[in-house]
């Protein structure tokens, strides 16, 4: 089991009132499987994804990522897990503006002190079809191109599980299909698990499992 | 609507804390400027009253002849007062003793300015009158020497007088050649009956004027016309007393401190407004897409701009007032009475500073901001060219105007301006080259590589950051060094055993005996300098150009201590030798090394040449001479001698003994003057320390805002690195290494900058000799290293404690 979630709850307090964003979320995912998280805007999808990837800590509940209880770990330990096992594609890309596309994709390998970050990065940039744009900076790329760089960066993590927050949300349907095909292709090639937040029904249908959120709760 | 929106906007800005550094540093600048200018203004007013007192009036005419009286009817004086006095030396007899004294005969207008403090059997009192006819006042020393009590009779020339009061304090201490000699004051109307003034006797007539400036200038012109060789006109601003110089110097220190604080604040303000505009780019773009007219947007930001001026002015002036109050408290012992209320000038300077800062460092950014295209809403990578020519030149212009405002000297401002510009140019340029080319990738595998690649990647930003740190460190060090070394050397220029007594009128016969007397009593004295009065004429193409004043000249073989040859050479053993003149005289009378001159001494005329020019330390309280000649030139010139020596407090009676032993010698004490100058130095030091503190505060603000500016980018980057699994220590260490390096480089540059600054200040502003201060080169780098990495540690800790999720929002 790559992911096992039990009674997950996230509460934020703003001022004196507190807001429950996620409540009683439980599910599990086998290795190599793919999961789609759907639901209306504001239902807590991004929050859940962040928790699963260990970018944030939950108010209560447990998360086992590759059998490691990340809910029990501190930021430093979770960073180590992220380095080893997690890839992440943000809804808003989050590329480093001062690095070229290539350098952005090299970043995970550099952090792992891998032998040849460059050729690894070039390989994945080629996979997302941006080999000829590798020396461009993010602000020289369109939204969709930046999204593809972000995906290449996540692939370059060679992780056991890849989280993607609306990876096709910024793309037209043709490019969207291209990207989602790519995601599943790499997913099946490397046998890693995939968790995508999406509004795209086609994409959701391709996944082995789907959970749907509404007001922070899973609905069937 | 605009008004409401603008108020809302500024309140939000203040609340969010983004405006804090701008507001604080502007307030700090205004505080320092208003504090210092309020204080120096009041100080100056108080001191000019004091120097007026010292001179005895606003204008003084000195002559050896009583010639002004008949001419005065031609002078139409409306609003000024006038007085006349005669000064001469005379032996005064009591029933038991006799003593040479300097006598001052004054008319009924005495004293023109200030009050006398007298003492008689009824006690101490203040007065504004002259002695009644038939009475004299004497100082305590003379009273003791003559062994007289109140009511006793004394004789001056043919007339007898009743001694009625002791002079504790007389305002016009500058009057007379040797005004510190044992002193007698008598009424002018008694002068004739003493029969002392005979044709040929040496008397100096002083005419003093006090009144409004324009009339004084008119009188001055009148006097210039009737002035003959040997006459002298003195005006207040030409005061060259030790006290005057001490005050001048302290004012220079204050202005320097103020200028530095303002420059530091200006840099901070510049950085802060850059950040302000960057954050407002989307705001303006959105307002534009929502259809708000550019005119209205401009009005909106102009209002915000206006509020910051008002806010900072109110707070700055308030704190500035507190600051100057604090200064005045520190120096209160020096000013027994209330200081005069400040004039308008400090307020003008403060407001001008605030406006120059605003228009030079904030307004151009806002103008730039207004030019943003609404496209920005769609594409958030449309940035502002913040380093554009117009913004930079506005900043530079403001910088120059500030310099000029504070120094009031166009050349000095230009020198500092160009110095700073070229320094930063070279500094930034060399850093740019030093950092070298960037490599591919971020080098995130280890902390050192990451730090290095970061340094290279953000070369331009880093260069400016280094520039900011360098300015902060350099300017603080200059202030520190100025307060410590310059004041220190100034303090040391008055050593504990600085001469506190002068002896003049020493005859050739008395000279050796007096030397022996001093030696027997263990009193250290300077050389016995021969003195003679000389006039100088410059010879140019066989024509004599007379210099319109006389000098006390001396002749010796060795260069006096604390004199330094500027041009030419000091006398050599055998060669043809001439005279050495002070650089002031050389400048004022256009005399150069090699010029031929005639010296007229007594009835002799000596043809010689200017062999050297030299600097004279007028503050060392020993005999100083504008003109020194080689002894071979003066072999048969009759002269008296002058010397100075230090008599410790517990041996004061030696002075009286000396005077009794050598009747014709005049001994006077300058103890009071030394005490006064020392006190000023002490108090200035204290006041300057508070300025130093404020300067350091401004410097830290500058460093902090320069750091913060880079940290918003760093925050985002760390969030991404952390998402990708970078450890805390990687981020922390790499930042620390990076900033330690930045700090170190800035520290070294700052030390260099402060060294050149101090060198410049010492040689050009204070006209002293430059010293090497090794501690600057230890302090600079270590302060840079510790402060910058300390601030970085504080900021980075705020980042690594947070989860990536928190950092993204
Ligand atoms: N730090 C926070 N403080 C307050 N509210 C928050 C915080 N983070 C998220 N929320 C709220 O929690 C809810 C869920 O947010 P989340 O970003 O997970 O939604 P989402 O399902 O991803 O929506 P979308 O499809 O629009 O991306 C939203 O109502 C959001 O406003
Ligand atoms: Mg979302």
Short mmCIF file of N, CA and C in Angstrom, two decimals, chain A residues 46-47 50 54-57 75-76 78-80 82-84 86 88 90 94-100 102-104 106-108 110-113 118 135 137 139-142 146 153 157, chain B residues 379-382 438-446 450 453-454 457-458 713-714 716-731 800-806 808-809:
data_model
loop_
_atom_site.label_atom_id
_atom_site.label_comp_id
_atom_site.label_asym_id
_atom_site.label_seq_id
_atom_site.Cartn_x
_atom_site.Cartn_y
_atom_site.Cartn_z
N UNK A 46 -7.11 20.76 -3.10
CA UNK A 46 -5.69 21.14 -3.01
C UNK A 46 -5.17 20.92 -1.60
N UNK A 47 -6.01 21.23 -0.62
CA UNK A 47 -5.61 21.03 0.77
C UNK A 47 -5.28 19.57 1.04
N UNK A 50 -2.04 18.54 -0.61
CA UNK A 50 -0.90 19.05 0.15
C UNK A 50 -0.61 18.19 1.36
N UNK A 54 2.64 15.66 2.22
CA UNK A 54 3.45 16.06 3.37
C UNK A 54 3.93 17.49 3.32
N UNK A 55 3.21 18.33 2.56
CA UNK A 55 3.60 19.74 2.50
C UNK A 55 3.01 20.52 3.67
N UNK A 56 2.06 19.88 4.35
CA UNK A 56 1.35 20.58 5.40
C UNK A 56 1.00 19.52 6.45
N UNK A 57 0.68 19.94 7.65
CA UNK A 57 0.30 18.92 8.63
C UNK A 57 -1.18 19.02 8.97
N UNK A 75 8.70 18.52 10.13
CA UNK A 75 8.95 19.09 8.82
C UNK A 75 10.22 18.52 8.20
N UNK A 76 11.26 18.41 8.99
CA UNK A 76 12.56 17.97 8.50
C UNK A 76 12.49 16.53 7.98
N UNK A 78 9.77 14.95 7.04
CA UNK A 78 8.90 14.91 5.87
C UNK A 78 9.63 15.38 4.62
N UNK A 79 10.53 16.35 4.80
CA UNK A 79 11.31 16.83 3.65
C UNK A 79 12.11 15.69 3.05
N UNK A 80 12.66 14.86 3.93
CA UNK A 80 13.46 13.72 3.47
C UNK A 80 12.60 12.74 2.68
N UNK A 82 9.86 13.49 1.11
CA UNK A 82 9.49 14.11 -0.16
C UNK A 82 10.61 13.95 -1.18
N UNK A 83 11.82 14.11 -0.69
CA UNK A 83 12.96 14.01 -1.59
C UNK A 83 13.03 12.60 -2.19
N UNK A 84 12.80 11.59 -1.34
CA UNK A 84 12.97 10.21 -1.78
C UNK A 84 11.78 9.71 -2.60
N UNK A 86 8.43 11.51 -3.36
CA UNK A 86 7.27 12.28 -3.81
C UNK A 86 7.61 13.22 -4.98
N UNK A 88 5.64 16.43 -7.19
CA UNK A 88 4.46 17.28 -7.00
C UNK A 88 4.36 18.29 -8.14
N UNK A 90 2.25 21.64 -8.97
CA UNK A 90 1.36 22.62 -8.35
C UNK A 90 0.34 23.16 -9.35
N UNK A 94 4.65 26.99 -9.86
CA UNK A 94 5.74 27.26 -8.93
C UNK A 94 7.11 26.88 -9.50
N UNK A 95 7.42 27.47 -10.64
CA UNK A 95 8.79 27.33 -11.17
C UNK A 95 9.63 28.47 -10.58
N UNK A 96 10.94 28.24 -10.55
CA UNK A 96 11.81 29.33 -10.08
C UNK A 96 12.10 30.27 -11.24
N UNK A 97 11.70 31.53 -11.11
CA UNK A 97 11.81 32.46 -12.24
C UNK A 97 13.25 32.73 -12.66
N UNK A 98 14.19 32.51 -11.73
CA UNK A 98 15.58 32.85 -12.09
C UNK A 98 16.30 31.67 -12.74
N UNK A 99 15.61 30.54 -12.87
CA UNK A 99 16.23 29.37 -13.50
C UNK A 99 15.58 29.11 -14.85
N UNK A 100 16.38 28.58 -15.78
CA UNK A 100 15.82 28.20 -17.07
C UNK A 100 14.98 26.95 -16.89
N UNK A 102 15.39 24.09 -18.18
CA UNK A 102 16.28 22.96 -17.92
C UNK A 102 16.72 22.94 -16.47
N UNK A 103 17.15 24.10 -15.97
CA UNK A 103 17.65 24.17 -14.60
C UNK A 103 16.56 23.86 -13.59
N UNK A 104 15.34 24.30 -13.90
CA UNK A 104 14.22 23.97 -13.02
C UNK A 104 14.03 22.47 -12.93
N UNK A 106 16.29 20.24 -13.50
CA UNK A 106 17.48 19.61 -12.89
C UNK A 106 17.42 19.60 -11.37
N UNK A 107 16.61 20.51 -10.83
CA UNK A 107 16.64 20.77 -9.40
C UNK A 107 16.49 19.51 -8.51
N UNK A 108 15.49 18.64 -8.78
CA UNK A 108 15.33 17.46 -7.91
C UNK A 108 16.58 16.58 -7.91
N UNK A 110 19.60 17.47 -8.52
CA UNK A 110 20.68 18.15 -7.79
C UNK A 110 20.54 17.93 -6.29
N UNK A 111 19.30 18.05 -5.85
CA UNK A 111 19.07 17.89 -4.41
C UNK A 111 19.41 16.48 -3.95
N UNK A 112 19.20 15.50 -4.85
CA UNK A 112 19.52 14.12 -4.49
C UNK A 112 20.99 13.83 -4.76
N UNK A 113 21.71 14.81 -5.20
CA UNK A 113 23.12 14.64 -5.56
C UNK A 113 23.31 13.52 -6.57
N UNK A 118 21.79 16.85 -15.64
CA UNK A 118 21.47 17.51 -16.90
C UNK A 118 20.80 16.56 -17.89
N UNK A 135 16.34 26.31 -22.70
CA UNK A 135 17.13 27.41 -22.13
C UNK A 135 16.32 28.67 -21.91
N UNK A 137 13.56 31.03 -19.91
CA UNK A 137 13.13 31.26 -18.53
C UNK A 137 11.62 31.17 -18.45
N UNK A 139 9.31 33.09 -17.54
CA UNK A 139 8.50 34.20 -18.04
C UNK A 139 8.53 34.31 -19.57
N UNK A 140 9.35 33.46 -20.19
CA UNK A 140 9.34 33.44 -21.66
C UNK A 140 8.46 32.33 -22.19
N UNK A 141 7.84 31.59 -21.27
CA UNK A 141 7.01 30.45 -21.68
C UNK A 141 5.54 30.76 -21.42
N UNK A 142 4.66 30.12 -22.21
CA UNK A 142 3.23 30.31 -21.98
C UNK A 142 2.80 29.51 -20.75
N UNK A 146 4.71 26.29 -19.19
CA UNK A 146 5.21 26.27 -17.81
C UNK A 146 4.68 25.04 -17.08
N UNK A 153 9.55 18.42 -14.20
CA UNK A 153 10.28 18.47 -12.93
C UNK A 153 9.80 17.38 -11.97
N UNK A 157 11.81 13.72 -10.48
CA UNK A 157 12.01 13.30 -9.09
C UNK A 157 12.14 11.79 -8.98
N UNK B 379 -0.78 39.16 -17.94
CA UNK B 379 0.51 38.50 -17.98
C UNK B 379 1.35 39.06 -16.85
N UNK B 380 1.50 38.25 -15.80
CA UNK B 380 2.08 38.86 -14.61
C UNK B 380 3.60 38.94 -14.67
N UNK B 381 4.13 38.67 -15.85
CA UNK B 381 5.58 38.82 -15.91
C UNK B 381 6.00 40.18 -16.44
N UNK B 382 4.99 41.03 -16.79
CA UNK B 382 5.36 42.38 -17.20
C UNK B 382 5.84 43.11 -15.98
N UNK B 438 28.09 32.24 -14.08
CA UNK B 438 27.31 31.22 -13.39
C UNK B 438 27.43 29.88 -14.10
N UNK B 439 27.27 28.83 -13.33
CA UNK B 439 27.27 27.49 -13.92
C UNK B 439 25.85 27.08 -14.25
N UNK B 440 25.72 25.96 -14.95
CA UNK B 440 24.39 25.43 -15.22
C UNK B 440 23.83 24.85 -13.93
N UNK B 441 22.57 25.13 -13.69
CA UNK B 441 21.92 24.55 -12.53
C UNK B 441 22.11 25.38 -11.29
N UNK B 442 21.38 24.98 -10.25
CA UNK B 442 21.39 25.76 -9.02
C UNK B 442 22.45 25.27 -8.05
N UNK B 443 23.05 24.13 -8.36
CA UNK B 443 24.08 23.60 -7.46
C UNK B 443 23.52 23.24 -6.11
N UNK B 444 22.30 22.69 -6.11
CA UNK B 444 21.62 22.46 -4.85
C UNK B 444 22.10 21.21 -4.13
N UNK B 445 23.17 20.57 -4.65
CA UNK B 445 23.59 19.32 -4.02
C UNK B 445 24.21 19.55 -2.65
N UNK B 446 24.93 20.65 -2.48
CA UNK B 446 25.37 20.96 -1.11
C UNK B 446 25.33 22.45 -0.85
N UNK B 450 25.41 25.65 -3.47
CA UNK B 450 24.16 26.40 -3.60
C UNK B 450 24.42 27.88 -3.33
N UNK B 453 26.39 29.40 -6.19
CA UNK B 453 25.63 29.60 -7.42
C UNK B 453 24.60 30.70 -7.24
N UNK B 454 24.09 30.83 -6.01
CA UNK B 454 23.15 31.91 -5.73
C UNK B 454 23.84 33.27 -5.88
N UNK B 457 24.30 33.80 -9.55
CA UNK B 457 23.07 33.92 -10.31
C UNK B 457 22.45 35.30 -10.15
N UNK B 458 22.51 35.81 -8.92
CA UNK B 458 21.88 37.11 -8.67
C UNK B 458 22.93 38.19 -8.56
N UNK B 713 12.05 36.82 -2.49
CA UNK B 713 12.41 35.88 -3.55
C UNK B 713 12.88 34.57 -2.92
N UNK B 714 13.69 34.74 -1.89
CA UNK B 714 14.26 33.58 -1.21
C UNK B 714 13.19 32.70 -0.58
N UNK B 716 10.15 32.21 -1.64
CA UNK B 716 9.53 31.41 -2.68
C UNK B 716 10.44 30.27 -3.09
N UNK B 717 11.70 30.61 -3.25
CA UNK B 717 12.65 29.58 -3.66
C UNK B 717 12.77 28.48 -2.61
N UNK B 718 12.83 28.89 -1.34
CA UNK B 718 12.94 27.87 -0.30
C UNK B 718 11.71 26.99 -0.31
N UNK B 719 10.53 27.59 -0.53
CA UNK B 719 9.31 26.79 -0.54
C UNK B 719 9.41 25.70 -1.60
N UNK B 720 9.92 26.06 -2.77
CA UNK B 720 10.04 25.07 -3.84
C UNK B 720 11.09 24.02 -3.49
N UNK B 721 12.24 24.50 -3.01
CA UNK B 721 13.29 23.56 -2.63
C UNK B 721 12.80 22.62 -1.54
N UNK B 722 12.04 23.17 -0.60
CA UNK B 722 11.54 22.34 0.49
C UNK B 722 10.55 21.32 -0.02
N UNK B 723 9.69 21.72 -0.97
CA UNK B 723 8.75 20.78 -1.56
C UNK B 723 9.50 19.62 -2.21
N UNK B 724 10.60 19.97 -2.84
CA UNK B 724 11.39 18.94 -3.51
C UNK B 724 12.27 18.19 -2.52
N UNK B 725 12.12 18.49 -1.25
CA UNK B 725 12.78 17.68 -0.23
C UNK B 725 14.10 18.20 0.27
N UNK B 726 14.42 19.48 0.00
CA UNK B 726 15.66 20.02 0.55
C UNK B 726 15.55 20.10 2.06
N UNK B 727 16.64 19.79 2.74
CA UNK B 727 16.58 19.82 4.21
C UNK B 727 16.73 21.26 4.71
N UNK B 728 16.27 21.46 5.95
CA UNK B 728 16.43 22.77 6.57
C UNK B 728 17.86 23.25 6.56
N UNK B 729 18.74 22.29 6.88
CA UNK B 729 20.13 22.70 7.05
C UNK B 729 20.72 23.16 5.73
N UNK B 730 20.30 22.53 4.63
CA UNK B 730 20.81 22.95 3.33
C UNK B 730 20.46 24.42 3.08
N UNK B 731 19.17 24.73 3.32
CA UNK B 731 18.72 26.09 3.06
C UNK B 731 19.35 27.09 4.02
N UNK B 800 12.52 28.73 7.57
CA UNK B 800 12.65 27.27 7.69
C UNK B 800 11.72 26.68 8.74
N UNK B 801 11.21 27.53 9.62
CA UNK B 801 10.29 27.00 10.64
C UNK B 801 8.94 26.67 10.03
N UNK B 802 8.67 27.22 8.84
CA UNK B 802 7.34 27.07 8.27
C UNK B 802 7.28 25.90 7.29
N UNK B 803 6.08 25.33 7.14
CA UNK B 803 5.91 24.26 6.15
C UNK B 803 5.80 24.91 4.78
N UNK B 804 6.12 24.13 3.72
CA UNK B 804 6.09 24.71 2.37
C UNK B 804 4.73 25.32 2.06
N UNK B 805 3.70 24.69 2.55
CA UNK B 805 2.35 25.18 2.29
C UNK B 805 2.18 26.62 2.79
N UNK B 806 2.70 26.84 3.99
CA UNK B 806 2.58 28.19 4.56
C UNK B 806 3.38 29.21 3.75
N UNK B 808 3.97 29.17 0.58
CA UNK B 808 3.42 29.51 -0.74
C UNK B 808 2.35 30.58 -0.64
N UNK B 809 1.72 30.67 0.54
CA UNK B 809 0.64 31.65 0.63
C UNK B 809 1.14 33.01 1.06
#
